[in-house]
CSV table of C-alpha atoms in Angstrom, one decimal:
chain,number,residue,atom,x,y,z
A,1,MET,CA,0.3,-0.2,-0.3
A,2,GLU,CA,3.0,1.9,1.0
A,3,ASP,CA,4.9,1.6,-2.4
A,4,ASP,CA,1.5,2.3,-4.1
A,5,SER,CA,1.5,5.7,-2.3
A,6,VAL,CA,4.8,6.4,-3.4
A,7,ILE,CA,4.2,5.6,-7.4
A,8,ILE,CA,1.5,7.7,-7.0
A,9,GLU,CA,3.6,10.4,-5.7
A,10,ASN,CA,6.2,10.4,-8.0
A,11,LYS,CA,3.6,10.4,-11.0
A,12,LYS,CA,2.4,13.9,-9.2
A,13,ASN,CA,5.6,15.0,-8.8
A,14,ILE,CA,6.8,14.8,-12.8
A,15,LYS,CA,3.5,16.3,-14.1
A,16,ASP,CA,4.3,19.7,-13.9
A,17,ILE,CA,7.5,18.9,-15.6
A,18,ILE,CA,5.8,17.3,-18.9
A,19,ASN,CA,3.6,20.1,-18.8
A,20,VAL,CA,6.3,22.6,-19.2
A,21,VAL,CA,8.1,20.6,-22.1
A,22,HIS,CA,4.4,20.3,-23.7
A,23,LEU,CA,3.7,24.0,-23.8
A,24,GLY,CA,7.6,24.2,-25.4
A,25,LEU,CA,7.1,21.7,-28.0
A,26,SER,CA,3.6,23.4,-29.0
A,27,PHE,CA,5.6,26.7,-29.1
A,28,LEU,CA,8.5,25.3,-31.3
A,29,LEU,CA,5.8,24.2,-33.9
A,30,VAL,CA,3.7,27.3,-33.9
A,31,PHE,CA,6.6,29.4,-34.0
A,32,MET,CA,9.2,27.6,-36.6
A,33,ALA,CA,5.8,28.4,-38.9
A,34,PHE,CA,6.0,32.3,-38.2
A,35,SER,CA,9.6,32.7,-38.2
A,36,VAL,CA,9.7,31.1,-41.4
A,37,SER,CA,6.9,33.5,-42.7
A,38,GLN,CA,8.5,36.5,-40.9
A,39,THR,CA,11.9,36.1,-43.0
A,40,PHE,CA,9.8,35.9,-46.2
A,41,GLN,CA,7.9,38.9,-45.8
A,42,THR,CA,10.9,40.9,-46.5
A,43,SER,CA,12.9,39.1,-48.7
A,44,SER,CA,10.1,38.2,-51.5
A,45,ASP,CA,8.9,39.9,-54.4
A,46,HIS,CA,6.4,42.1,-51.9
A,47,GLY,CA,9.4,43.0,-49.5
A,48,ARG,CA,8.5,46.9,-49.0
A,49,GLN,CA,4.8,45.9,-48.1
A,50,GLY,CA,6.4,43.0,-46.0
A,51,ALA,CA,8.8,45.5,-43.8
A,52,ILE,CA,5.6,47.8,-43.2
A,53,ALA,CA,3.6,44.7,-42.0
A,54,LEU,CA,6.3,43.9,-39.9
A,55,GLY,CA,6.5,47.4,-38.3
A,56,ILE,CA,2.8,47.1,-37.8
A,57,LEU,CA,2.8,44.2,-35.8
A,58,TYR,CA,5.7,45.2,-33.5
A,59,ALA,CA,4.0,48.5,-33.2
A,60,SER,CA,0.6,46.9,-32.2
A,61,TYR,CA,3.2,44.4,-30.1
A,62,ALA,CA,4.5,47.7,-28.0
A,63,LEU,CA,0.9,49.1,-27.5
A,64,SER,CA,-0.5,45.8,-26.3
A,65,SER,CA,2.5,44.7,-23.9
A,66,LEU,CA,1.2,47.7,-22.1
A,67,PHE,CA,-2.6,47.7,-21.9
A,68,LEU,CA,-3.9,44.6,-22.9
A,69,SER,CA,-1.3,41.4,-22.1
A,70,SER,CA,-2.6,41.2,-18.0
A,71,PHE,CA,-6.2,42.0,-18.3
A,72,VAL,CA,-7.3,39.7,-21.0
A,73,THR,CA,-4.9,36.7,-19.5
A,74,ARG,CA,-6.8,37.0,-16.4
A,75,LEU,CA,-10.4,37.4,-18.2
A,76,LEU,CA,-9.6,34.4,-20.6
A,77,GLY,CA,-7.3,32.0,-18.5
A,78,ILE,CA,-3.7,31.0,-19.3
A,79,LYS,CA,-5.0,28.2,-21.5
A,80,LEU,CA,-7.4,29.6,-23.4
A,81,THR,CA,-5.6,32.9,-23.7
A,82,LEU,CA,-2.4,30.8,-25.1
A,83,PHE,CA,-4.6,29.2,-28.1
A,84,LEU,CA,-6.4,32.2,-29.0
A,85,SER,CA,-2.9,34.3,-29.5
A,86,SER,CA,-1.2,31.3,-30.9
A,87,LEU,CA,-4.0,31.3,-33.9
A,88,THR,CA,-2.9,35.1,-34.6
A,89,TYR,CA,0.9,33.6,-35.8
A,90,VAL,CA,-1.2,30.9,-37.3
A,91,SER,CA,-3.3,33.1,-39.5
A,92,PHE,CA,0.1,35.1,-40.3
A,93,VAL,CA,1.7,32.2,-42.0
A,94,ALA,CA,-1.8,31.3,-43.7
A,95,VAL,CA,-2.0,35.0,-45.1
A,96,ASN,CA,1.0,33.9,-47.5
A,97,ILE,CA,-0.6,31.2,-49.1
A,98,LYS,CA,-2.4,34.3,-51.6
A,99,PHE,CA,-1.1,37.6,-50.6
A,100,ASN,CA,-3.2,40.2,-50.1
A,101,VAL,CA,-1.9,43.7,-48.7
A,102,TYR,CA,-4.8,44.5,-46.2
A,103,THR,CA,-5.4,41.5,-45.0
A,104,LEU,CA,-1.7,41.4,-43.9
A,105,TYR,CA,-1.4,44.2,-42.6
A,106,PHE,CA,-4.8,43.6,-40.2
A,107,ILE,CA,-3.6,40.3,-39.4
A,108,SER,CA,0.1,42.0,-38.3
A,109,ALA,CA,-1.9,44.4,-36.1
A,110,LEU,CA,-4.0,41.4,-34.7
A,111,VAL,CA,-0.5,38.8,-34.3
A,112,GLY,CA,1.1,42.2,-32.3
A,113,VAL,CA,-1.9,41.6,-29.5
A,114,GLY,CA,-1.3,38.1,-29.7
A,115,SER,CA,2.5,38.2,-29.2
A,116,SER,CA,2.2,40.1,-26.3
A,117,LEU,CA,-0.8,37.9,-24.8
A,118,ILE,CA,0.8,34.8,-25.9
A,119,TRP,CA,4.4,35.6,-23.5
A,120,THR,CA,2.7,37.0,-20.7
A,121,ALA,CA,0.6,33.8,-20.5
A,122,GLN,CA,3.8,31.4,-21.2
A,123,GLY,CA,5.5,33.5,-18.5
A,124,VAL,CA,2.6,33.0,-15.8
A,125,TYR,CA,2.2,28.9,-17.0
A,126,VAL,CA,5.8,28.4,-16.4
A,127,SER,CA,6.1,30.3,-13.0
A,128,LEU,CA,3.1,28.5,-11.3
A,129,SER,CA,3.9,25.0,-12.5
A,130,THR,CA,7.2,25.9,-11.1
A,131,THR,CA,6.2,26.8,-8.0
A,132,GLN,CA,3.5,23.6,-7.6
A,133,HIS,CA,6.4,21.7,-8.5
A,134,GLU,CA,8.6,23.4,-5.8
A,135,THR,CA,5.6,22.7,-3.2
A,136,VAL,CA,5.0,19.2,-3.8
A,137,ASN,CA,8.4,18.1,-4.0
A,138,HIS,CA,9.3,20.3,-0.5
A,139,PHE,CA,11.8,21.9,-2.6
A,140,GLU,CA,12.9,25.0,-1.7
A,141,PRO,CA,10.8,28.3,-3.4
A,142,SER,CA,12.1,29.8,-6.8
A,143,SER,CA,15.2,26.9,-6.5
A,144,LYS,CA,13.6,25.6,-9.5
A,145,ARG,CA,13.2,28.1,-12.0
A,146,GLY,CA,16.1,27.6,-13.8
A,147,ILE,CA,16.0,24.3,-14.5
A,148,PHE,CA,11.7,24.8,-16.1
A,149,ASN,CA,12.7,27.4,-17.8
A,150,GLY,CA,15.2,26.1,-19.2
A,151,LEU,CA,13.4,22.8,-20.2
A,152,PHE,CA,10.8,25.0,-21.8
A,153,PHE,CA,13.1,27.1,-24.2
A,154,CYS,CA,15.6,24.2,-24.9
A,155,CYS,CA,12.3,23.0,-26.8
A,156,PHE,CA,11.3,26.5,-27.6
A,157,GLN,CA,14.5,27.6,-29.3
A,158,MET,CA,14.9,25.0,-32.3
A,159,ASN,CA,11.9,26.3,-33.7
A,160,THR,CA,14.4,28.5,-35.8
A,161,THR,CA,16.9,26.0,-36.7
A,162,ILE,CA,13.9,23.3,-37.7
A,163,GLY,CA,11.6,25.4,-39.5
A,164,PHE,CA,14.5,27.6,-41.6
A,165,GLY,CA,15.3,23.7,-42.4
A,166,VAL,CA,12.2,22.4,-43.3
A,167,ALA,CA,12.0,25.6,-45.1
A,168,SER,CA,15.2,25.2,-47.4
A,169,LEU,CA,14.1,21.5,-47.6
A,170,LEU,CA,11.5,22.8,-49.2
A,171,PHE,CA,12.4,25.7,-51.4
A,172,TYR,CA,15.3,23.2,-52.5
A,173,LEU,CA,12.9,21.3,-53.3
A,174,ASN,CA,11.4,23.8,-55.8
A,175,ILE,CA,7.6,23.2,-54.2
A,176,GLU,CA,5.0,25.6,-55.2
A,177,LEU,CA,5.2,28.5,-52.8
A,178,TRP,CA,1.1,28.7,-52.0
A,179,LEU,CA,1.9,24.5,-50.6
A,180,ILE,CA,4.8,24.9,-48.7
A,181,PHE,CA,2.6,27.7,-46.4
A,182,ILE,CA,0.0,25.3,-46.8
A,183,ILE,CA,2.4,22.9,-45.0
A,184,LEU,CA,3.7,25.7,-42.2
A,185,THR,CA,-0.1,26.6,-41.6
A,186,VAL,CA,-0.6,22.9,-40.8
A,187,ILE,CA,2.6,22.7,-38.6
A,188,GLY,CA,1.4,25.5,-36.7
A,189,VAL,CA,-2.3,24.7,-36.1
A,190,ILE,CA,-1.1,21.6,-34.7
A,191,GLY,CA,1.2,23.4,-32.1
A,192,SER,CA,-2.3,25.8,-31.2
A,193,ILE,CA,-4.7,22.6,-31.2
A,194,SER,CA,-1.5,21.0,-28.8
A,195,LEU,CA,-2.2,23.9,-26.4
A,196,LEU,CA,-5.7,22.9,-25.6
A,197,PHE,CA,-4.3,19.7,-23.9
A,198,LEU,CA,-2.1,21.4,-21.6
A,199,ARG,CA,-3.6,21.1,-17.8
A,200,GLN,CA,-5.5,24.2,-16.5
A,201,VAL,CA,-3.4,26.4,-13.8
A,202,GLU,CA,-5.2,28.6,-11.0
A,203,THR,CA,-4.7,32.0,-11.3
A,204,ASP,CA,-7.3,33.6,-9.3
A,205,HIS,CA,-4.7,34.7,-6.7
A,206,LEU,CA,-2.6,36.8,-9.5
A,207,GLU,CA,-2.1,40.4,-8.7
A,208,GLN,CA,-3.6,42.9,-11.5
A,209,ARG,CA,-1.1,45.7,-12.2
A,210,SER,CA,-1.9,49.1,-13.2
A,211,VAL,CA,-0.8,50.5,-16.2
A,212,PHE,CA,0.6,53.6,-14.9
A,213,SER,CA,3.0,51.7,-12.4
A,214,SER,CA,5.0,50.7,-15.4
A,215,ILE,CA,4.9,54.0,-17.4
A,216,SER,CA,6.1,55.7,-13.9
A,217,LEU,CA,9.3,54.5,-14.7
A,218,LEU,CA,9.9,55.9,-18.0
A,219,ALA,CA,11.9,59.2,-16.4
A,220,ASP,CA,13.7,56.6,-14.2
A,221,SER,CA,17.7,57.5,-14.4
A,222,LYS,CA,18.8,53.9,-14.6
A,223,GLN,CA,16.1,53.6,-17.4
A,224,LEU,CA,17.2,56.0,-19.4
A,225,LEU,CA,21.0,55.3,-19.2
A,226,MET,CA,20.0,51.2,-20.2
A,227,ALA,CA,16.9,52.8,-22.7
A,228,PRO,CA,19.7,53.2,-26.3
A,229,LEU,CA,21.1,49.7,-25.4
A,230,ILE,CA,17.3,48.6,-25.1
A,231,CYS,CA,16.6,50.1,-28.3
A,232,TYR,CA,19.6,48.9,-30.3
A,233,THR,CA,18.2,45.6,-29.4
A,234,GLY,CA,15.3,46.1,-31.3
A,235,ILE,CA,17.0,47.9,-34.0
A,236,GLN,CA,19.6,45.1,-34.5
A,237,PHE,CA,16.3,42.5,-34.7
A,238,SER,CA,14.7,44.6,-37.7
A,239,TYR,CA,18.4,44.5,-39.2
A,240,LEU,CA,18.4,40.7,-38.9
A,241,TYR,CA,15.7,39.5,-40.1
A,242,GLY,CA,14.7,42.5,-42.5
A,243,SER,CA,17.8,44.0,-43.8
A,244,ILE,CA,19.9,40.8,-44.3
A,245,PRO,CA,17.7,38.0,-45.7
A,246,PRO,CA,17.9,40.0,-49.1
A,247,LEU,CA,21.5,39.5,-49.2
A,248,ILE,CA,20.9,35.8,-49.8
A,249,LEU,CA,19.6,35.4,-53.0
A,250,SER,CA,18.8,31.9,-52.9
A,251,LYS,CA,15.6,30.8,-50.4
A,252,SER,CA,17.1,27.5,-49.8
A,253,LEU,CA,20.3,28.9,-48.9
A,254,LYS,CA,18.9,31.8,-47.0
A,255,PHE,CA,16.7,29.6,-45.0
A,256,LEU,CA,19.9,27.0,-44.2
A,257,VAL,CA,22.0,29.6,-42.8
A,258,TYR,CA,19.2,31.0,-40.7
A,259,ALA,CA,18.8,27.6,-39.7
A,260,THR,CA,21.9,27.7,-37.6
A,261,TYR,CA,20.7,30.9,-35.9
A,262,GLY,CA,19.1,28.8,-32.7
A,263,MET,CA,21.3,26.8,-32.1
A,264,THR,CA,24.1,29.3,-31.7
A,265,ASN,CA,22.4,31.7,-30.1
A,266,ALA,CA,21.1,29.2,-27.5
A,267,ALA,CA,24.8,28.2,-26.7
A,268,SER,CA,25.7,31.7,-26.5
A,269,SER,CA,23.0,32.5,-23.8
A,270,VAL,CA,24.0,29.5,-21.4
A,271,LEU,CA,27.7,30.1,-22.1
A,272,PHE,CA,27.9,33.2,-21.5
A,273,GLY,CA,25.5,33.8,-19.0
A,274,ARG,CA,27.3,30.7,-17.0
A,275,LEU,CA,30.6,33.1,-17.7
A,276,SER,CA,29.2,35.6,-16.8
A,277,ASP,CA,27.8,34.5,-13.1
A,278,LEU,CA,31.4,33.4,-12.3
A,279,ALA,CA,33.1,36.3,-13.6
A,280,HIS,CA,31.0,39.1,-12.0
A,281,ARG,CA,32.3,41.2,-14.6
A,282,ARG,CA,29.4,41.7,-17.0
A,283,ILE,CA,30.9,44.9,-18.7
A,284,TYR,CA,33.5,43.0,-20.1
A,285,PHE,CA,30.7,40.8,-21.9
A,286,PHE,CA,29.0,43.9,-23.3
A,287,ALA,CA,31.9,44.6,-24.6
A,288,PHE,CA,32.8,41.6,-26.0
A,289,ALA,CA,29.3,41.7,-27.7
A,290,THR,CA,29.7,44.8,-29.0
A,291,ILE,CA,33.1,43.9,-31.0
A,292,LEU,CA,31.5,40.8,-32.1
A,293,HIS,CA,28.3,43.0,-33.8
A,294,LEU,CA,30.7,46.1,-35.0
A,295,THR,CA,33.2,43.7,-36.6
A,296,VAL,CA,30.0,42.3,-38.8
A,297,TYR,CA,28.8,45.8,-39.5
A,298,MET,CA,32.4,47.0,-40.2
A,299,LEU,CA,33.2,43.4,-42.9
A,300,LEU,CA,29.1,44.9,-44.8
A,301,ILE,CA,30.1,48.5,-45.2
A,302,THR,CA,33.8,47.5,-46.6
A,303,VAL,CA,34.9,43.9,-47.6
A,304,TRP,CA,31.7,42.7,-47.9
A,305,SER,CA,29.7,45.6,-49.0
A,306,PRO,CA,26.1,44.7,-50.9
A,307,PRO,CA,26.0,43.0,-53.4
A,308,ILE,CA,27.8,39.5,-52.1
A,309,ASP,CA,29.2,36.6,-53.8
A,310,GLN,CA,26.3,34.3,-53.7
A,311,SER,CA,29.1,31.7,-54.6
A,312,GLN,CA,31.2,32.7,-51.2
A,313,ILE,CA,28.5,30.7,-49.3
A,314,PHE,CA,31.0,31.1,-45.7
A,315,ILE,CA,30.3,34.8,-45.5
A,316,PHE,CA,26.7,34.3,-44.6
A,317,PHE,CA,27.2,32.0,-42.2
A,318,ILE,CA,29.9,34.2,-40.6
A,319,ILE,CA,27.5,36.9,-40.7
A,320,ILE,CA,24.5,35.0,-39.0
A,321,ASN,CA,26.4,33.4,-36.3
A,322,CYS,CA,28.7,36.2,-35.5
A,323,LEU,CA,25.9,38.5,-34.9
A,324,ALA,CA,23.8,35.1,-33.1
A,325,ILE,CA,26.6,35.1,-30.5
A,326,GLY,CA,26.5,38.8,-29.7
A,327,ASP,CA,22.6,38.4,-29.7
A,328,GLY,CA,22.7,35.7,-27.3
A,329,ILE,CA,25.2,37.8,-24.7
A,330,PHE,CA,23.4,40.9,-25.0
A,331,LEU,CA,20.6,39.2,-24.2
A,332,THR,CA,21.2,37.3,-21.2
A,333,GLN,CA,23.1,40.2,-19.6
A,334,ILE,CA,20.8,42.7,-20.6
A,335,TYR,CA,17.8,40.9,-18.2
A,336,SER,CA,20.9,40.8,-15.4
A,337,VAL,CA,21.6,44.3,-15.2
A,338,LEU,CA,17.9,45.1,-15.0
A,339,GLY,CA,17.7,42.8,-12.4
A,340,THR,CA,20.6,44.0,-10.7
A,341,LEU,CA,19.1,48.3,-10.9
A,342,PHE,CA,15.8,48.0,-10.4
A,343,ASN,CA,16.0,45.2,-8.0
A,344,ASN,CA,13.2,47.0,-5.7
A,345,ILE,CA,10.5,47.0,-8.7
A,346,PRO,CA,8.4,44.4,-9.5
A,347,PRO,CA,9.3,42.6,-12.2
A,348,PHE,CA,6.2,43.1,-14.3
A,349,ASP,CA,7.2,46.9,-14.8
A,350,ILE,CA,10.5,46.1,-15.3
A,351,PHE,CA,9.9,43.9,-18.5
A,352,ALA,CA,6.8,45.5,-19.3
A,353,ASN,CA,9.2,48.7,-20.0
A,354,PHE,CA,11.6,46.9,-21.8
A,355,LYS,CA,9.4,45.5,-24.3
A,356,LEU,CA,8.3,48.7,-24.9
A,357,PHE,CA,11.5,50.3,-25.3
A,358,GLN,CA,12.4,47.2,-27.9
A,359,SER,CA,9.4,46.6,-29.4
A,360,THR,CA,8.7,50.2,-31.0
A,361,PHE,CA,12.0,50.7,-31.9
A,362,ILE,CA,12.0,47.1,-34.0
A,363,ALA,CA,8.4,48.6,-35.3
A,364,LEU,CA,10.2,51.8,-36.3
A,365,ALA,CA,13.0,50.0,-38.2
A,366,PHE,CA,11.1,47.5,-40.1
A,367,VAL,CA,9.0,50.6,-41.4
A,368,SER,CA,12.1,53.1,-42.3
A,369,ARG,CA,13.6,50.1,-43.8
A,370,ASN,CA,12.2,51.0,-47.1
A,371,TYR,CA,13.7,54.6,-47.3
A,372,LEU,CA,16.9,54.0,-46.0
A,373,SER,CA,19.9,52.0,-47.7
A,374,PHE,CA,21.5,49.4,-46.8
A,375,GLU,CA,24.4,51.1,-45.7
A,376,ILE,CA,22.9,53.9,-43.6
A,377,GLN,CA,20.6,50.7,-42.0
A,378,THR,CA,23.8,49.8,-41.2
A,379,TYR,CA,25.7,52.7,-39.6
A,380,LEU,CA,22.5,53.3,-37.7
A,381,CYS,CA,22.9,49.8,-35.6
A,382,ILE,CA,26.5,51.0,-35.1
A,383,GLY,CA,25.6,54.7,-33.7
A,384,TRP,CA,22.4,53.2,-31.2
A,385,LEU,CA,25.4,50.3,-30.2
A,386,LEU,CA,27.9,52.7,-29.6
A,387,MET,CA,25.7,55.1,-27.9
A,388,GLY,CA,24.1,52.4,-25.9
A,389,LEU,CA,27.6,50.9,-24.7
A,390,GLY,CA,28.9,53.9,-24.0
A,391,LEU,CA,26.0,55.0,-21.2
A,392,LEU,CA,26.0,51.8,-20.1
A,393,ILE,CA,30.2,52.4,-19.4
A,394,ILE,CA,29.1,55.6,-17.9
A,395,CYS,CA,26.0,54.3,-15.9
A,396,HIS,CA,28.1,51.3,-14.5
A,397,ASN,CA,31.4,53.6,-13.6
A,398,GLY,CA,29.8,56.8,-12.4
A,399,PHE,CA,26.5,56.1,-10.9
A,400,TYR,CA,25.1,52.5,-10.8
A,401,SER,CA,27.1,49.2,-10.6
A,402,ILE,CA,25.9,46.4,-13.1
A,403,ASP,CA,28.0,43.8,-11.2
A,404,ILE,CA,26.1,42.6,-7.8
A,405,SER,CA,29.4,42.3,-6.3
A,406,GLN,CA,30.1,45.9,-6.4
A,407,PRO,CA,28.9,48.9,-4.4
A,408,ASN,CA,26.2,51.2,-5.9
A,409,THR,CA,26.9,54.8,-5.5
A,410,THR,CA,23.2,56.4,-5.5
A,411,ALA,CA,21.5,58.1,-3.0
A,412,ASN,CA,18.9,54.9,-2.3
A,413,LYS,CA,22.1,52.4,-1.9
A,414,GLU,CA,20.3,51.3,1.1
A,415,LEU,CA,17.4,49.8,-1.2
A,416,ASP,CA,20.3,48.4,-4.0
A,417,ASP,CA,22.2,46.8,-1.5
A,418,ALA,CA,19.1,45.0,0.1
A,419,ILE,CA,18.9,42.7,-2.2
A,420,GLU,CA,16.1,40.0,-1.4
A,421,PRO,CA,17.2,36.7,-2.6
A,422,HIS,CA,13.6,35.2,-4.0
A,423,LEU,CA,13.6,38.6,-6.0
A,424,MET,CA,16.9,37.9,-8.0
A,425,ILE,CA,16.0,34.6,-8.5
A,426,GLU,CA,12.5,35.6,-10.1
A,427,ILE,CA,14.4,38.1,-12.4
A,428,LYS,CA,16.9,35.3,-13.3
A,429,ARG,CA,13.7,33.6,-14.8
A,430,LEU,CA,12.8,36.5,-16.3
A,431,SER,CA,15.8,36.8,-18.2
A,432,THR,CA,15.1,33.5,-20.0
A,433,LEU,CA,11.7,35.2,-21.3
A,434,GLU,CA,11.7,36.2,-25.0
A,435,ASP,CA,9.5,38.7,-27.1
């Protein structure tokens, strides 16, 4: 009898782990279809309209992430929110089956809303699953958040590699374009439907926050010092998915090259995230990522100035993977720094502002690329990156240390030094979440 109870208890204990893996695999299917479609939009015969569509998408994302996501997630429940918002991604894929510019623009705005909802719901679901797992197994609170988020992103981040790999194969086989997007749409629908089979989690105890608490941070000096680097991540995202793809003429090669981005980015995030924790000198890792990105930009405006020789395939792999390594560093380090500088601020408010700045500049960059040459776009990336790093260095050496091990020289030193362990664990958990 006792053995039976132990077996039942063990089954309960692994259920939350299975749920998170289930969520990650569902996201993999939905986003592998969407990632291909997003890249295709800016490099197809309708590249101009595609860039505008992505600008609309991320503008909608920026607004709805502040005004809608928390309220709607509580209203609909996490599982239904995940399902309905994932369908907006599927609709973006399906619109490519038969192109219509007005339908594309409408769906793009809808996907922006869906983006804010799906990532809010995802964060809450993983968080509650982690808490339940810790409670059932009598673990220390927040002691398993890294493992649970690692499981989710291990599944999710492979969407780029698998999605672009599949797209590369389909284009290589010369399958009709409309048929390719039907296949991708079906894959996305399967991912959406699988979300309906997630185990529901209770959210009645979650606090409903006001949008004004997030807006109040916009005038914070630390936020202003960090803003240019955050804005750079938005501009660079648009550059990666809007300006680089047209340089690769072969669709098969294009998606093959981008298939390597996901693996490299995931490895970079884990490796340099761990190394920065050990070294306690985040500014060095920011500098290394900056050097990598600047090297790519300088090569693109000098030695590898477009049009690039299509026979020199290695050039495209170098560009994409160097950007991927730098992106992995910037993502982990920016989230870590936000957790250090705003240790006394609710995480929701911190990352709502992060998404506001990032999504706004993604939208602006996608729209403006229709009116700017590739060279000017590259110089803008260089300028924002140097300004962002420069202000971060000034912030670190003159005002607020970005390293936990170093004292902060601020008027609020008492608050900055009062770093609560459970809050820092929560911040580190949120650093794995993506837009």
